Amino acid sequence: MSKKIFSGVQPSGNLHLGNYLGAIKNFVELQNVKENQCIFCVVDLHAITVKQEPKELKKNIRETAATFIACGIDPTKSIIFNQSMVSAHSEAAWILSCVSRIGWLNRMTQFKEKAGKDKEKASIGLYSYPVLMAADILLYDATHVPVGDDQKQHLELCRDIAQKFNNDFNVQNFLKVPEPLIQKQFSRIMSLKDGMKKMSKSDASDLSRINLTDSKEEISNKVKKAKTDTLPLPENVEALVERPEAENLLGIYASLKNQNLENSINEFKKQNFSEFKKKLSDALTEKIEPISKEIKRLLNDEKYLDSILLAGSDKADKIASKKIKEMKELVGF
Ligand code: AQP
């Protein structure tokens, strides 16, 4: 069955291995199924929910587009564009925020994590972020949304918002209720410094993540310094309980090698971490180094990147402007 795929990545700098293994790798696989129609968005409106330096943001928008292409997203097969170029996203987000309930948003754990203790000082945008995400998806009648495990709750909210809009305006199936596509294994890559925390762009320590622009030397240094425990590598999956760092590193290795966790465990069982880390470093370098080189090459060609985003925005706008027009009519505008 053909799928309509929509997903987005924030241009907030430092795109990392978690973004790749949890999301972008999957984007490429979906794009390569001939029947699928894929739209991949650089979600710059989402990025400004926390303060961004304007020049840095501009650079990061191009870098995210370059990362998509360097990882294998082909602009002749998929639409690549940035969200702020298609005004329907902001308009639909407003309409849907009037349909969404405060109680629903209060349950979102990502807001609690990102706003931290001082939530009074967080932006309203950070709080209503999942409504904008729902608008992004619903404007394109997306049937499937590939995301990391951390976005599952937002997708469930998107489904609730779609159903409420359809009920409120008595239009069954007008907004299509999308399905999440979350990989069963390795859907959450954890920090190299703390196996209980997800790998994240905003972590103050660069040693916590493998950036997609890291060189071979940087990768090797980060893997050497990655946190481990004092035991040898386990003999089976059960022995990984309460060993989050070992589980994360073995999971990363398995994901890079397209194998399951059991295979990785068998390959390294009872060995010490130093041998395993060498192999992990090699596997990471093999995957990341070509991506990193290609990102850097593409970043030297701003004209090309801008032309991709412009052409993609035109295509996206054709789809989204039709949907927002229909939405406005339903609302009574
Ligand atoms: N650690 C992760 N493991 C697996 N998947 C991940 N994703 C992000 N981190 C991990 C997935 O990457 C896609 C794009 O994410 P995003 O950039 O839009 O925002 P995010 O989820 O907020 O990413 P970060 O790195 O955690 O950013 P900050 O630090 O700014 O909050 C999504 O599909 C996400 O699931």
mmCIF file of C-alpha atoms and ligand atoms in Angstrom:
data_model
loop_
_atom_site.group_PDB
_atom_site.id
_atom_site.type_symbol
_atom_site.label_atom_id
_atom_site.label_comp_id
_atom_site.label_asym_id
_atom_site.label_seq_id
_atom_site.Cartn_x
_atom_site.Cartn_y
_atom_site.Cartn_z
ATOM 1 C CA MET A 1 0.000 0.000 0.000
ATOM 2 C CA SER A 2 1.375 3.438 -0.843
ATOM 3 C CA LYS A 3 2.033 5.739 2.095
ATOM 4 C CA LYS A 4 1.990 9.514 2.360
ATOM 5 C CA ILE A 5 4.899 10.296 4.629
ATOM 6 C CA PHE A 6 5.560 13.551 6.456
ATOM 7 C CA SER A 7 8.285 14.212 8.982
ATOM 8 C CA GLY A 8 10.410 17.093 10.172
ATOM 9 C CA VAL A 9 13.703 17.916 11.808
ATOM 10 C CA GLN A 10 14.474 21.132 13.666
ATOM 11 C CA PRO A 11 17.308 23.276 12.338
ATOM 12 C CA SER A 12 18.656 23.835 15.814
ATOM 13 C CA GLY A 13 22.244 22.824 15.016
ATOM 14 C CA ASN A 14 24.302 19.774 15.967
ATOM 15 C CA LEU A 15 22.294 17.128 14.103
ATOM 16 C CA HIS A 16 23.471 13.903 15.663
ATOM 17 C CA LEU A 17 23.513 10.127 15.501
ATOM 18 C CA GLY A 18 20.159 9.959 17.371
ATOM 19 C CA ASN A 19 18.499 12.069 14.679
ATOM 20 C CA TYR A 20 20.069 9.801 12.057
ATOM 21 C CA LEU A 21 19.367 6.350 13.525
ATOM 22 C CA GLY A 22 16.021 7.350 15.087
ATOM 23 C CA ALA A 23 14.634 9.281 12.127
ATOM 24 C CA ILE A 24 16.588 10.206 8.971
ATOM 25 C CA LYS A 25 17.826 6.664 8.191
ATOM 26 C CA ASN A 26 14.202 5.566 8.222
ATOM 27 C CA PHE A 27 13.211 8.529 5.972
ATOM 28 C CA VAL A 28 15.598 7.256 3.306
ATOM 29 C CA GLU A 29 14.252 3.704 3.482
ATOM 30 C CA LEU A 30 10.678 4.976 3.131
ATOM 31 C CA GLN A 31 11.585 7.225 0.229
ATOM 32 C CA ASN A 32 13.096 4.272 -1.586
ATOM 33 C CA VAL A 33 9.788 2.404 -1.654
ATOM 34 C CA LYS A 34 8.532 3.398 -5.091
ATOM 35 C CA GLU A 35 4.858 3.864 -4.171
ATOM 36 C CA ASN A 36 5.499 6.211 -1.239
ATOM 37 C CA GLN A 37 5.139 9.997 -1.445
ATOM 38 C CA CYS A 38 7.514 11.646 1.009
ATOM 39 C CA ILE A 39 7.739 15.161 2.392
ATOM 40 C CA PHE A 40 10.635 16.068 4.683
ATOM 41 C CA CYS A 41 10.487 19.420 6.365
ATOM 42 C CA VAL A 42 13.124 21.587 8.001
ATOM 43 C CA VAL A 43 10.901 22.774 10.839
ATOM 44 C CA ASP A 44 12.281 26.247 11.428
ATOM 45 C CA LEU A 45 9.060 27.508 13.079
ATOM 46 C CA HIS A 46 9.573 24.822 15.704
ATOM 47 C CA ALA A 47 13.198 25.854 16.192
ATOM 48 C CA ILE A 48 12.266 29.371 17.363
ATOM 49 C CA THR A 49 10.275 27.985 20.314
ATOM 50 C CA VAL A 50 13.629 28.428 22.058
ATOM 51 C CA LYS A 51 15.807 31.475 21.362
ATOM 52 C CA GLN A 52 17.837 31.265 18.159
ATOM 53 C CA GLU A 53 20.503 33.610 16.886
ATOM 54 C CA PRO A 54 19.154 34.710 13.446
ATOM 55 C CA LYS A 55 22.422 34.217 11.503
ATOM 56 C CA GLU A 56 22.944 30.835 13.127
ATOM 57 C CA LEU A 57 19.359 29.820 12.312
ATOM 58 C CA LYS A 58 19.827 30.687 8.639
ATOM 59 C CA LYS A 59 22.997 28.596 8.572
ATOM 60 C CA ASN A 60 21.299 25.709 10.375
ATOM 61 C CA ILE A 61 18.356 25.671 7.933
ATOM 62 C CA ARG A 62 20.798 25.103 5.079
ATOM 63 C CA GLU A 63 22.768 22.599 7.146
ATOM 64 C CA THR A 64 19.660 20.543 7.888
ATOM 65 C CA ALA A 65 18.754 20.483 4.192
ATOM 66 C CA ALA A 66 22.356 19.481 3.397
ATOM 67 C CA THR A 67 22.127 16.708 6.023
ATOM 68 C CA PHE A 68 18.939 15.330 4.488
ATOM 69 C CA ILE A 69 20.606 15.162 1.088
ATOM 70 C CA ALA A 70 23.918 13.823 2.425
ATOM 71 C CA CYS A 71 22.059 11.018 4.250
ATOM 72 C CA GLY A 72 20.372 9.955 1.012
ATOM 73 C CA ILE A 73 17.139 11.930 0.708
ATOM 74 C CA ASP A 74 16.812 12.644 -2.981
ATOM 75 C CA PRO A 75 15.098 15.955 -3.839
ATOM 76 C CA THR A 76 13.929 14.505 -7.142
ATOM 77 C CA LYS A 77 11.978 11.803 -5.267
ATOM 78 C CA SER A 78 10.973 13.604 -2.053
ATOM 79 C CA ILE A 79 9.877 17.134 -1.240
ATOM 80 C CA ILE A 80 12.453 18.921 0.933
ATOM 81 C CA PHE A 81 11.427 22.362 2.177
ATOM 82 C CA ASN A 82 11.464 24.669 5.170
ATOM 83 C CA GLN A 83 8.302 25.254 7.118
ATOM 84 C CA SER A 84 8.409 29.063 7.342
ATOM 85 C CA MET A 85 8.189 29.309 3.527
ATOM 86 C CA VAL A 86 4.673 27.829 3.573
ATOM 87 C CA SER A 87 2.353 30.138 5.498
ATOM 88 C CA ALA A 88 -0.403 27.510 5.809
ATOM 89 C CA HIS A 89 1.571 25.909 8.679
ATOM 90 C CA SER A 90 1.136 28.954 10.927
ATOM 91 C CA GLU A 91 -2.489 29.467 9.896
ATOM 92 C CA ALA A 92 -3.460 25.842 10.491
ATOM 93 C CA ALA A 93 -1.621 25.835 13.834
ATOM 94 C CA TRP A 94 -3.801 28.739 15.013
ATOM 95 C CA ILE A 95 -7.048 27.085 13.954
ATOM 96 C CA LEU A 96 -6.006 23.791 15.549
ATOM 97 C CA SER A 97 -4.907 25.495 18.754
ATOM 98 C CA CYS A 98 -8.501 26.670 19.130
ATOM 99 C CA VAL A 99 -9.640 23.044 18.818
ATOM 100 C CA SER A 100 -6.984 21.603 21.181
ATOM 101 C CA ARG A 101 -7.583 21.476 24.929
ATOM 102 C CA ILE A 102 -5.205 22.849 27.553
ATOM 103 C CA GLY A 103 -5.567 19.608 29.524
ATOM 104 C CA TRP A 104 -4.166 17.658 26.559
ATOM 105 C CA LEU A 105 -1.111 19.880 26.276
ATOM 106 C CA ASN A 106 -0.527 19.812 30.022
ATOM 107 C CA ARG A 107 0.234 16.107 29.721
ATOM 108 C CA MET A 108 3.083 16.528 27.218
ATOM 109 C CA THR A 109 6.255 15.266 28.836
ATOM 110 C CA GLN A 110 8.605 16.931 26.339
ATOM 111 C CA PHE A 111 7.418 20.375 27.438
ATOM 112 C CA LYS A 112 8.018 19.456 31.071
ATOM 113 C CA GLU A 113 11.523 18.209 30.232
ATOM 114 C CA LYS A 114 12.452 21.160 28.029
ATOM 115 C CA ALA A 115 10.911 23.887 30.179
ATOM 116 C CA GLY A 116 12.562 22.443 33.282
ATOM 117 C CA LYS A 117 11.887 23.907 36.694
ATOM 118 C CA ASP A 118 11.165 27.404 35.483
ATOM 119 C CA LYS A 119 8.235 26.722 33.178
ATOM 120 C CA GLU A 120 6.768 30.202 33.754
ATOM 121 C CA LYS A 121 9.664 31.542 31.683
ATOM 122 C CA ALA A 122 9.252 29.108 28.761
ATOM 123 C CA SER A 123 7.771 30.520 25.555
ATOM 124 C CA ILE A 124 4.119 29.934 24.696
ATOM 125 C CA GLY A 125 5.442 28.448 21.445
ATOM 126 C CA LEU A 126 7.333 25.749 23.336
ATOM 127 C CA TYR A 127 4.113 24.841 25.125
ATOM 128 C CA SER A 128 1.973 24.729 21.986
ATOM 129 C CA TYR A 129 4.712 23.106 19.856
ATOM 130 C CA PRO A 130 2.725 19.837 19.430
ATOM 131 C CA VAL A 131 -0.208 21.757 17.893
ATOM 132 C CA LEU A 132 2.088 23.182 15.210
ATOM 133 C CA MET A 133 3.414 19.660 14.682
ATOM 134 C CA ALA A 134 -0.166 18.442 14.187
ATOM 135 C CA ALA A 135 -0.750 21.215 11.633
ATOM 136 C CA ASP A 136 2.394 20.179 9.723
ATOM 137 C CA ILE A 137 1.203 16.603 9.403
ATOM 138 C CA LEU A 138 -2.512 17.208 8.813
ATOM 139 C CA LEU A 139 -2.028 19.776 6.050
ATOM 140 C CA TYR A 140 -0.569 17.080 3.810
ATOM 141 C CA ASP A 141 -3.056 14.283 4.622
ATOM 142 C CA ALA A 142 -0.037 12.284 5.788
ATOM 143 C CA THR A 143 -0.880 8.656 6.470
ATOM 144 C CA HIS A 144 2.385 7.817 8.238
ATOM 145 C CA VAL A 145 4.853 9.807 10.305
ATOM 146 C CA PRO A 146 8.317 8.347 10.922
ATOM 147 C CA VAL A 147 9.738 9.729 14.169
ATOM 148 C CA GLY A 148 11.877 8.672 17.105
ATOM 149 C CA ASP A 149 10.254 7.190 20.168
ATOM 150 C CA ASP A 150 10.460 10.608 21.936
ATOM 151 C CA GLN A 151 7.810 12.006 19.566
ATOM 152 C CA LYS A 152 5.232 9.246 20.101
ATOM 153 C CA GLN A 153 3.167 11.262 22.567
ATOM 154 C CA HIS A 154 3.012 14.244 20.189
ATOM 155 C CA LEU A 155 1.738 11.995 17.439
ATOM 156 C CA GLU A 156 -1.010 10.659 19.681
ATOM 157 C CA LEU A 157 -2.014 14.244 20.389
ATOM 158 C CA CYS A 158 -2.062 14.951 16.642
ATOM 159 C CA ARG A 159 -4.500 12.084 16.207
ATOM 160 C CA ASP A 160 -6.755 13.485 18.965
ATOM 161 C CA ILE A 161 -6.674 16.955 17.410
ATOM 162 C CA ALA A 162 -7.605 15.598 13.962
ATOM 163 C CA GLN A 163 -10.527 13.627 15.382
ATOM 164 C CA LYS A 164 -11.808 16.590 17.399
ATOM 165 C CA PHE A 165 -11.662 18.922 14.389
ATOM 166 C CA ASN A 166 -13.546 16.371 12.291
ATOM 167 C CA ASN A 167 -16.189 15.981 15.027
ATOM 168 C CA ASP A 168 -16.508 19.690 15.798
ATOM 169 C CA PHE A 169 -17.085 20.556 12.147
ATOM 170 C CA ASN A 170 -18.952 17.378 11.316
ATOM 171 C CA VAL A 171 -16.608 16.326 8.522
ATOM 172 C CA GLN A 172 -15.662 12.700 9.013
ATOM 173 C CA ASN A 173 -12.219 11.910 7.657
ATOM 174 C CA PHE A 174 -11.495 15.475 6.454
ATOM 175 C CA LEU A 175 -8.323 15.559 8.535
ATOM 176 C CA LYS A 176 -6.648 12.197 8.059
ATOM 177 C CA VAL A 177 -5.657 10.485 11.315
ATOM 178 C CA PRO A 178 -1.991 9.505 10.812
ATOM 179 C CA GLU A 179 -0.118 6.435 12.018
ATOM 180 C CA PRO A 180 3.258 6.761 13.718
ATOM 181 C CA LEU A 181 6.138 4.801 12.234
ATOM 182 C CA ILE A 182 8.490 4.115 15.103
ATOM 183 C CA GLN A 183 11.202 1.524 14.726
ATOM 184 C CA LYS A 184 10.841 -1.331 17.151
ATOM 185 C CA GLN A 185 14.528 -1.450 17.996
ATOM 186 C CA PHE A 186 16.938 1.414 18.662
ATOM 187 C CA SER A 187 14.261 4.091 18.476
ATOM 188 C CA ARG A 188 15.912 6.093 21.261
ATOM 189 C CA ILE A 189 19.655 6.650 21.160
ATOM 190 C CA MET A 190 21.040 7.756 24.500
ATOM 191 C CA SER A 191 23.769 10.201 25.484
ATOM 192 C CA LEU A 192 27.351 8.894 25.443
ATOM 193 C CA LYS A 193 27.817 10.442 28.876
ATOM 194 C CA ASP A 194 24.637 9.159 30.533
ATOM 195 C CA GLY A 195 22.741 6.095 29.339
ATOM 196 C CA MET A 196 19.542 7.341 30.977
ATOM 197 C CA LYS A 197 19.393 10.631 29.019
ATOM 198 C CA LYS A 198 18.532 10.829 25.331
ATOM 199 C CA MET A 199 21.211 12.000 22.913
ATOM 200 C CA SER A 200 20.249 15.577 22.200
ATOM 201 C CA LYS A 201 21.355 18.628 20.212
ATOM 202 C CA SER A 202 20.973 20.898 23.191
ATOM 203 C CA ASP A 203 23.156 18.909 25.602
ATOM 204 C CA ALA A 204 25.883 21.303 26.754
ATOM 205 C CA SER A 205 28.546 18.600 26.346
ATOM 206 C CA ASP A 206 29.634 17.867 22.775
ATOM 207 C CA LEU A 207 31.082 14.599 24.113
ATOM 208 C CA SER A 208 27.520 13.411 24.790
ATOM 209 C CA ARG A 209 26.742 12.995 21.091
ATOM 210 C CA ILE A 210 28.190 12.006 17.724
ATOM 211 C CA ASN A 211 27.422 14.898 15.386
ATOM 212 C CA LEU A 212 26.794 14.099 11.748
ATOM 213 C CA THR A 213 29.572 16.579 10.912
ATOM 214 C CA ASP A 214 32.169 14.916 13.165
ATOM 215 C CA SER A 215 35.490 13.792 11.686
ATOM 216 C CA LYS A 216 37.044 10.351 12.173
ATOM 217 C CA GLU A 217 39.260 11.741 14.965
ATOM 218 C CA GLU A 218 36.326 13.350 16.775
ATOM 219 C CA ILE A 219 34.302 10.132 16.561
ATOM 220 C CA SER A 220 37.161 8.035 17.899
ATOM 221 C CA ASN A 221 37.797 10.472 20.761
ATOM 222 C CA LYS A 222 34.117 10.554 21.769
ATOM 223 C CA VAL A 223 33.780 6.770 21.685
ATOM 224 C CA LYS A 224 36.945 6.402 23.813
ATOM 225 C CA LYS A 225 35.493 8.797 26.381
ATOM 226 C CA ALA A 226 31.972 7.320 26.300
ATOM 227 C CA LYS A 227 30.755 6.232 29.737
ATOM 228 C CA THR A 228 30.775 2.477 30.449
ATOM 229 C CA ASP A 229 30.681 0.305 33.545
ATOM 230 C CA THR A 230 33.374 -1.943 35.005
ATOM 231 C CA LEU A 231 31.941 -5.327 33.955
ATOM 232 C CA PRO A 232 32.852 -7.164 30.730
ATOM 233 C CA LEU A 233 30.252 -7.107 27.929
ATOM 234 C CA PRO A 234 27.219 -9.291 28.681
ATOM 235 C CA GLU A 235 26.428 -12.776 27.404
ATOM 236 C CA ASN A 236 22.749 -12.159 26.730
ATOM 237 C CA VAL A 237 20.061 -9.446 26.546
ATOM 238 C CA GLU A 238 18.829 -10.193 30.085
ATOM 239 C CA ALA A 239 22.248 -9.304 31.480
ATOM 240 C CA LEU A 240 21.858 -5.760 30.140
ATOM 241 C CA VAL A 241 19.375 -4.850 32.859
ATOM 242 C CA GLU A 242 20.653 -1.839 34.786
ATOM 243 C CA ARG A 243 23.528 -1.438 32.331
ATOM 244 C CA PRO A 244 22.123 1.437 30.225
ATOM 245 C CA GLU A 245 25.472 2.549 28.790
ATOM 246 C CA ALA A 246 26.399 -0.958 27.624
ATOM 247 C CA GLU A 247 22.928 -1.395 26.146
ATOM 248 C CA ASN A 248 23.117 1.928 24.313
ATOM 249 C CA LEU A 249 26.560 1.299 22.791
ATOM 250 C CA LEU A 250 25.648 -2.240 21.711
ATOM 251 C CA GLY A 251 22.380 -0.892 20.292
ATOM 252 C CA ILE A 252 24.200 1.769 18.286
ATOM 253 C CA TYR A 253 26.571 -0.868 16.913
ATOM 254 C CA ALA A 254 23.681 -3.171 15.974
ATOM 255 C CA SER A 255 21.760 -0.382 14.306
ATOM 256 C CA LEU A 256 24.779 0.700 12.246
ATOM 257 C CA LYS A 257 25.335 -2.884 11.150
ATOM 258 C CA ASN A 258 21.624 -3.452 10.455
ATOM 259 C CA GLN A 259 21.564 -6.377 12.838
ATOM 260 C CA ASN A 260 19.645 -7.116 16.009
ATOM 261 C CA LEU A 261 20.932 -6.635 19.537
ATOM 262 C CA GLU A 262 21.432 -10.376 20.067
ATOM 263 C CA ASN A 263 23.899 -10.506 17.150
ATOM 264 C CA SER A 264 25.964 -7.671 18.616
ATOM 265 C CA ILE A 265 25.936 -9.287 22.032
ATOM 266 C CA ASN A 266 27.144 -12.589 20.556
ATOM 267 C CA GLU A 267 29.931 -10.823 18.681
ATOM 268 C CA PHE A 268 31.357 -9.186 21.822
ATOM 269 C CA LYS A 269 30.235 -11.315 24.766
ATOM 270 C CA LYS A 270 32.613 -11.436 27.732
ATOM 271 C CA GLN A 271 35.048 -9.058 25.984
ATOM 272 C CA ASN A 272 36.186 -5.853 27.604
ATOM 273 C CA PHE A 273 34.952 -2.475 26.413
ATOM 274 C CA SER A 274 38.223 -1.336 24.849
ATOM 275 C CA GLU A 275 38.122 -3.920 22.030
ATOM 276 C CA PHE A 276 34.417 -3.298 21.427
ATOM 277 C CA LYS A 277 34.926 0.469 21.375
ATOM 278 C CA LYS A 278 37.494 0.137 18.569
ATOM 279 C CA LYS A 279 34.983 -1.797 16.450
ATOM 280 C CA LEU A 280 32.221 0.668 17.312
ATOM 281 C CA SER A 281 34.438 3.572 16.327
ATOM 282 C CA ASP A 282 35.174 1.922 12.977
ATOM 283 C CA ALA A 283 31.473 1.250 12.327
ATOM 284 C CA LEU A 284 30.592 4.845 13.184
ATOM 285 C CA THR A 285 33.361 6.251 11.016
ATOM 286 C CA GLU A 286 32.330 4.065 8.100
ATOM 287 C CA LYS A 287 28.772 5.443 8.286
ATOM 288 C CA ILE A 288 29.288 9.027 9.455
ATOM 289 C CA GLU A 289 32.472 10.122 7.677
ATOM 290 C CA PRO A 290 30.990 10.082 4.135
ATOM 291 C CA ILE A 291 27.887 11.912 5.427
ATOM 292 C CA SER A 292 30.037 14.489 7.189
ATOM 293 C CA LYS A 293 32.162 15.101 4.068
ATOM 294 C CA GLU A 294 29.083 15.451 1.883
ATOM 295 C CA ILE A 295 27.426 17.911 4.290
ATOM 296 C CA LYS A 296 30.565 20.062 4.215
ATOM 297 C CA ARG A 297 30.705 19.913 0.406
ATOM 298 C CA LEU A 298 27.050 20.899 0.063
ATOM 299 C CA LEU A 299 27.416 23.758 2.539
ATOM 300 C CA ASN A 300 29.867 25.356 0.140
ATOM 301 C CA ASP A 301 27.086 25.547 -2.429
ATOM 302 C CA GLU A 302 24.471 27.757 -0.784
ATOM 303 C CA LYS A 303 22.834 28.544 -4.122
ATOM 304 C CA TYR A 304 22.124 24.872 -4.711
ATOM 305 C CA LEU A 305 20.705 24.358 -1.220
ATOM 306 C CA ASP A 306 18.507 27.460 -1.514
ATOM 307 C CA SER A 307 17.216 26.283 -4.884
ATOM 308 C CA ILE A 308 16.252 22.902 -3.402
ATOM 309 C CA LEU A 309 14.375 24.569 -0.526
ATOM 310 C CA LEU A 310 12.645 27.010 -2.861
ATOM 311 C CA ALA A 311 11.510 24.328 -5.311
ATOM 312 C CA GLY A 312 10.385 22.112 -2.413
ATOM 313 C CA SER A 313 8.438 24.972 -0.824
ATOM 314 C CA ASP A 314 6.591 25.623 -4.076
ATOM 315 C CA LYS A 315 5.496 21.987 -4.249
ATOM 316 C CA ALA A 316 4.547 21.888 -0.554
ATOM 317 C CA ASP A 317 2.639 25.159 -0.827
ATOM 318 C CA LYS A 318 0.484 23.774 -3.658
ATOM 319 C CA ILE A 319 -0.716 20.954 -1.373
ATOM 320 C CA ALA A 320 -0.966 22.917 1.891
ATOM 321 C CA SER A 321 -2.707 26.009 0.501
ATOM 322 C CA LYS A 322 -5.542 23.861 -0.847
ATOM 323 C CA LYS A 323 -6.051 22.186 2.533
ATOM 324 C CA ILE A 324 -5.939 25.411 4.545
ATOM 325 C CA LYS A 325 -8.485 26.982 2.195
ATOM 326 C CA GLU A 326 -10.852 24.084 2.875
ATOM 327 C CA MET A 327 -10.183 24.310 6.599
ATOM 328 C CA LYS A 328 -10.996 28.013 6.641
ATOM 329 C CA GLU A 329 -14.250 27.421 4.807
ATOM 330 C CA LEU A 330 -15.246 24.742 7.323
ATOM 331 C CA VAL A 331 -14.487 27.084 10.216
ATOM 332 C CA GLY A 332 -16.713 29.747 8.654
ATOM 333 C CA PHE A 333 -14.159 32.278 7.457
HETATM 334 N N1 AQP B 1 18.251 10.537 20.838
HETATM 335 C C1 AQP B 1 17.391 10.253 19.851
HETATM 336 N N2 AQP B 1 17.153 8.968 19.508
HETATM 337 C C2 AQP B 1 16.298 8.664 18.496
HETATM 338 N N3 AQP B 1 15.648 9.592 17.757
HETATM 339 C C3 AQP B 1 15.857 10.890 18.060
HETATM 340 N N4 AQP B 1 15.375 12.034 17.530
HETATM 341 C C4 AQP B 1 15.915 13.082 18.205
HETATM 342 N N5 AQP B 1 16.736 12.653 19.172
HETATM 343 C C5 AQP B 1 16.736 11.288 19.111
HETATM 344 C C6 AQP B 1 14.448 12.093 16.410
HETATM 345 O O1 AQP B 1 14.993 12.979 15.442
HETATM 346 C C7 AQP B 1 13.926 13.629 14.765
HETATM 347 C C8 AQP B 1 14.201 15.088 14.697
HETATM 348 O O2 AQP B 1 14.197 15.627 15.976
HETATM 349 P P1 AQP B 1 14.147 17.185 16.150
HETATM 350 O O3 AQP B 1 15.419 17.761 15.752
HETATM 351 O O4 AQP B 1 13.002 17.751 15.450
HETATM 352 O O5 AQP B 1 13.878 17.443 17.674
HETATM 353 P P2 AQP B 1 14.178 16.719 18.977
HETATM 354 O O6 AQP B 1 13.485 15.421 19.038
HETATM 355 O O7 AQP B 1 13.836 17.690 20.046
HETATM 356 O O8 AQP B 1 15.763 16.497 18.907
HETATM 357 P P3 AQP B 1 16.810 16.809 20.002
HETATM 358 O O9 AQP B 1 18.142 16.392 19.526
HETATM 359 O O10 AQP B 1 16.403 16.276 21.315
HETATM 360 O O11 AQP B 1 16.825 18.376 20.032
HETATM 361 P P4 AQP B 1 16.818 19.314 21.256
HETATM 362 O O12 AQP B 1 18.060 19.039 22.027
HETATM 363 O O13 AQP B 1 16.822 20.683 20.622
HETATM 364 O O14 AQP B 1 15.594 19.005 22.026
HETATM 365 C C9 AQP B 1 12.649 13.306 15.522
HETATM 366 O O15 AQP B 1 11.922 12.338 14.783
HETATM 367 C C10 AQP B 1 13.123 12.722 16.809
HETATM 368 O O16 AQP B 1 12.241 11.741 17.277
#
